[in-house]
XYZ file of N, CA, C and O in Angstrom:
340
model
N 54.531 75.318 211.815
C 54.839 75.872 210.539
C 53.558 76.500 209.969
O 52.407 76.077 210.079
N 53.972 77.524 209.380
C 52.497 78.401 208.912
C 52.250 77.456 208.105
O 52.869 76.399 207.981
N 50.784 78.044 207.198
C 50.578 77.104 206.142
C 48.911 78.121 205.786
O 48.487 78.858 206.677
N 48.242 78.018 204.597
C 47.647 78.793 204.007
C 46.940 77.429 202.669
O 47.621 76.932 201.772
N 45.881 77.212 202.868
C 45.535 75.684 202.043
C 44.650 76.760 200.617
O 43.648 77.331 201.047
N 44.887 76.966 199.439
C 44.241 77.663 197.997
C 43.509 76.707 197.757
O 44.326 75.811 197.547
N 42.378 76.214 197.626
C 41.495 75.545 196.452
C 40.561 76.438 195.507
O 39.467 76.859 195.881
N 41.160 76.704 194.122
C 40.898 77.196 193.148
C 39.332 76.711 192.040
O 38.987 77.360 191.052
N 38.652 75.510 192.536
C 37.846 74.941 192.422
C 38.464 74.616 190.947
O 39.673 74.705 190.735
N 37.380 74.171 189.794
C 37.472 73.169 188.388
C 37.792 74.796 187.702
O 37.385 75.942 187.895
N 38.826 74.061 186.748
C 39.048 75.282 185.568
C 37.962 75.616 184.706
O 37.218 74.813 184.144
N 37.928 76.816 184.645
C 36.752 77.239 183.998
C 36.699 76.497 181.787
O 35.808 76.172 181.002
N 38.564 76.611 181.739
C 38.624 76.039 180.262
C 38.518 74.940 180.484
O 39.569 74.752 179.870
N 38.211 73.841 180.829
C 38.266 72.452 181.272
C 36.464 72.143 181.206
O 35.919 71.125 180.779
N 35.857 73.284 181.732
C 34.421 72.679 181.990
C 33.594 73.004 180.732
O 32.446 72.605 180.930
N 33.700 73.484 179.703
C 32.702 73.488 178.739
C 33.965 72.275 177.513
O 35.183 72.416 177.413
N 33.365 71.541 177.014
C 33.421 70.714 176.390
C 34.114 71.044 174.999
O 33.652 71.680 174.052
N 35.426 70.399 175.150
C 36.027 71.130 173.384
C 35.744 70.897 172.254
O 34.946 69.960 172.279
N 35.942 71.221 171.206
C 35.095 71.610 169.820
C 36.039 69.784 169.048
O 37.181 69.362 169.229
N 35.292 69.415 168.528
C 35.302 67.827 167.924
C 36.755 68.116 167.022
O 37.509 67.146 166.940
N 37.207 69.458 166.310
C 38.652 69.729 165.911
C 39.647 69.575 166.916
O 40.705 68.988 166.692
N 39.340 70.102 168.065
C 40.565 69.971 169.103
C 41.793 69.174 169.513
O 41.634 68.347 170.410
N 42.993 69.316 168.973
C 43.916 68.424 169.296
C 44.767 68.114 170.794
O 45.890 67.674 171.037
N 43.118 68.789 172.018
C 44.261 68.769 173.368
C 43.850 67.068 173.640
O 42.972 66.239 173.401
N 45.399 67.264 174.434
C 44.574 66.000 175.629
C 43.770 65.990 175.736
O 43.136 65.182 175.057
N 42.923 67.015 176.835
C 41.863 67.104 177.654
C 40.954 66.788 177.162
O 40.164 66.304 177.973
N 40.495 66.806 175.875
C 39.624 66.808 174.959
C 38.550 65.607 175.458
O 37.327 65.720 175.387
N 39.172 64.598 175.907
C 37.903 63.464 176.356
C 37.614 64.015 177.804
O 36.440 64.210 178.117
N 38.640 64.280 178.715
C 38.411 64.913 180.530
C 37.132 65.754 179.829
O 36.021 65.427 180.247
N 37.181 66.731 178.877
C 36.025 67.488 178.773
C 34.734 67.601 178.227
O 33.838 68.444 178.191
N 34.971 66.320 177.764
C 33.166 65.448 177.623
C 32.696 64.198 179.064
O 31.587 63.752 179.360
N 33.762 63.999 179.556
C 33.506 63.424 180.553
C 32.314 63.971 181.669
O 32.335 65.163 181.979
N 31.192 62.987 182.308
C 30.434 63.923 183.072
C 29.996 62.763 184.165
O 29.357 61.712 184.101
N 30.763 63.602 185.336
C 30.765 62.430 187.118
C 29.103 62.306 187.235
O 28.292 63.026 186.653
N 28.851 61.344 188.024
C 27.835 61.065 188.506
C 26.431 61.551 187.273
O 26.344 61.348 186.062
N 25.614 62.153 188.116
C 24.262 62.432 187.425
C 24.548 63.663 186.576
O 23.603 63.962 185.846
N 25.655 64.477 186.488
C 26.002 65.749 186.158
C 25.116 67.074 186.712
O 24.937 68.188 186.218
N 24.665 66.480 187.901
C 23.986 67.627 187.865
C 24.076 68.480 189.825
O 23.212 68.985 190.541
N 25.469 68.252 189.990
C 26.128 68.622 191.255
C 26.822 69.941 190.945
O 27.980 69.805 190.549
N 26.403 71.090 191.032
C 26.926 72.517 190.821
C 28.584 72.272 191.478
O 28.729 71.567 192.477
N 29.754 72.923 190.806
C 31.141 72.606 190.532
C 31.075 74.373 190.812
O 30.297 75.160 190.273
N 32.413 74.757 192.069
C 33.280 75.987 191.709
C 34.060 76.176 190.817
O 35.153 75.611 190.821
N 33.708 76.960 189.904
C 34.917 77.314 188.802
C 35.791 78.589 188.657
O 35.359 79.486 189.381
N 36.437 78.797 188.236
C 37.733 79.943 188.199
C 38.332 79.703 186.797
O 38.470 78.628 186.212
N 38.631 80.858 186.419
C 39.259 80.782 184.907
C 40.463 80.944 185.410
O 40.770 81.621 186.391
N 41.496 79.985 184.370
C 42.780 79.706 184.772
C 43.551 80.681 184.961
O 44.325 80.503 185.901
N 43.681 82.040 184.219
C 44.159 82.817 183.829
C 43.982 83.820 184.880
O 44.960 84.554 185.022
N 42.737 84.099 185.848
C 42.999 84.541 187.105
C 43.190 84.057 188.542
O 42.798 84.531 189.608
N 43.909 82.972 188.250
C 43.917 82.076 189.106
C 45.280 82.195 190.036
O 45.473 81.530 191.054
N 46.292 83.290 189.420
C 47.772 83.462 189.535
C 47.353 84.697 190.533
O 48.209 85.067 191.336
N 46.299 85.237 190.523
C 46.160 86.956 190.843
C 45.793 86.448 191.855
O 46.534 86.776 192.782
N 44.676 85.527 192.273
C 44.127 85.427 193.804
C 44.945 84.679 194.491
O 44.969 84.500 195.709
N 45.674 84.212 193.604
C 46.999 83.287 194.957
C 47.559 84.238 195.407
O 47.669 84.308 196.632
N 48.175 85.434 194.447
C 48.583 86.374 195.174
C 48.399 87.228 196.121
O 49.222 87.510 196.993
N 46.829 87.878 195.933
C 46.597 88.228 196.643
C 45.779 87.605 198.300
O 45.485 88.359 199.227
N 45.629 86.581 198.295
C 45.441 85.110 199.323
C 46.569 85.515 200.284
O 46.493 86.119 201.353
N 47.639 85.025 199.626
C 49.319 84.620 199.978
C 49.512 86.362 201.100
O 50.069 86.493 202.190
N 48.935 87.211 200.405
C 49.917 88.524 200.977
C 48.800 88.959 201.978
O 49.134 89.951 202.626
N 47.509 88.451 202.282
C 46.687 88.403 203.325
C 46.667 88.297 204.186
O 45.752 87.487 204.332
N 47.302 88.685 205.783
C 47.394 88.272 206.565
C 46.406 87.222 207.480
O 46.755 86.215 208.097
N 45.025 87.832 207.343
C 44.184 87.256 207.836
C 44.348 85.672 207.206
O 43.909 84.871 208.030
N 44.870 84.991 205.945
C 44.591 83.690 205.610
C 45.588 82.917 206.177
O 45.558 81.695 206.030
N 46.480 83.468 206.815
C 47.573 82.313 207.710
C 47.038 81.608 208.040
O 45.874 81.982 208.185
N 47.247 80.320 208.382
C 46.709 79.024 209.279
C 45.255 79.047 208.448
O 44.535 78.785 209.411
N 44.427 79.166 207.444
C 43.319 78.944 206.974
C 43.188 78.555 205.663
O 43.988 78.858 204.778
N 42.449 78.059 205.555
C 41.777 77.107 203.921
C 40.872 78.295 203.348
O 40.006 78.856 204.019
N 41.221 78.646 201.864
C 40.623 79.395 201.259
C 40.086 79.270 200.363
O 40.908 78.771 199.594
N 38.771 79.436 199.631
C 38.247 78.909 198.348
C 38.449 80.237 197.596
O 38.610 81.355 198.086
N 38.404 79.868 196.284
C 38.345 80.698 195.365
C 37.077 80.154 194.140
O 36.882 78.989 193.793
N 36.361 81.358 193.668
C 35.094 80.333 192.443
C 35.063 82.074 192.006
O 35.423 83.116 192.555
N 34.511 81.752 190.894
C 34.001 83.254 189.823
C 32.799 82.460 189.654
O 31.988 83.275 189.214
N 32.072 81.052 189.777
C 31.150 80.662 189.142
C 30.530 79.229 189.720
O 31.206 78.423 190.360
N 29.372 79.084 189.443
C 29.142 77.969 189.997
C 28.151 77.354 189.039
O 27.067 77.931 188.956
N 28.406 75.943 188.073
C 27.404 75.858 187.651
C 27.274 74.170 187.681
O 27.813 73.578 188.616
N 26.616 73.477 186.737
C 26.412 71.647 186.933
C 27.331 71.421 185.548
O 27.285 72.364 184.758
N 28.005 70.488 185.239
C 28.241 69.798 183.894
C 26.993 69.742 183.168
O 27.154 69.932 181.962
N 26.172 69.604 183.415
C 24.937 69.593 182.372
C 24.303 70.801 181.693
O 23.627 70.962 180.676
N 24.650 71.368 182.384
C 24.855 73.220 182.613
C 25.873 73.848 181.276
O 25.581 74.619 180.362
N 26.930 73.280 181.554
C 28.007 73.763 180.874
C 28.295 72.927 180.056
O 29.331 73.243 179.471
N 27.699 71.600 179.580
C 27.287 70.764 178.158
C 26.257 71.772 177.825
O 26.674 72.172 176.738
N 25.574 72.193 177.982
C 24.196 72.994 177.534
C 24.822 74.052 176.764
O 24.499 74.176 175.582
N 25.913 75.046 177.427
C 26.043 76.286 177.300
C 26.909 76.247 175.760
O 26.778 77.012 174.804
N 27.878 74.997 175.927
C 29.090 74.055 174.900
C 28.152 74.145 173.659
O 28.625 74.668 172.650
N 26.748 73.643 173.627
C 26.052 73.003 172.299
C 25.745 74.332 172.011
O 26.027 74.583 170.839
N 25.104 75.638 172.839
C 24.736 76.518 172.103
C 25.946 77.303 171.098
O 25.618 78.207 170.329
C-alpha cells in the first residue's frame, strides 16, 4: 500500500507564548518549556500547512517517503525572547 509520512514540525501559533488576557486552552502548552529550552524546534505556520500537504500529496517523487516541512527553526528560549519583546 502506498503511503507518503507529512511531519509539519511545532505550530508556529503555539510557539511564542500567549498574551496573560488569552482565553485559549493552549495558553499554559504555550509557556510550557521541554528540557533546557534550548533544542532548535521546526516550525510552520498553521495556516500554510494545508498548501504543502497539497502540494507533498500531488508529488510524485514523495510516494513511499517521509517528508518534513519547517519555514523556521528556532529554541523555546528563542521564541520566549521574541514573546517578551
Amino acid at each position: 500500500m502506498p503511503y507518503t509520512i507529512i511531519d509539519v514540525g511545532w505550530w508556529m501559533q503555539l510557539s511564542l507564548p500567549l498574551p496573560e488576557r488569552s482565553k485559549s486552552f493552549m495558553k499554559t502548552a504555550s509557556y510550557e518549556v521541554y528540557g533546557a529550552g534550548d533544542n532548535r524546534m521546526l516550525m510552520t505556520d498553521l495556516d500554510h500547512i494545508g498548501t504543502y500537504v497539497a502540494r507533498i500529496v500531488a508529488d510524485p517523487r514523495t510516494l513511499n517517503q517521509a517528508v518534513i516541512v519547517w519555514e523556521d527553526e528556532r529554541t523555546q528560549l528563542e521564541m520566549h525572547e521574541i514573546g517578551e519583546r
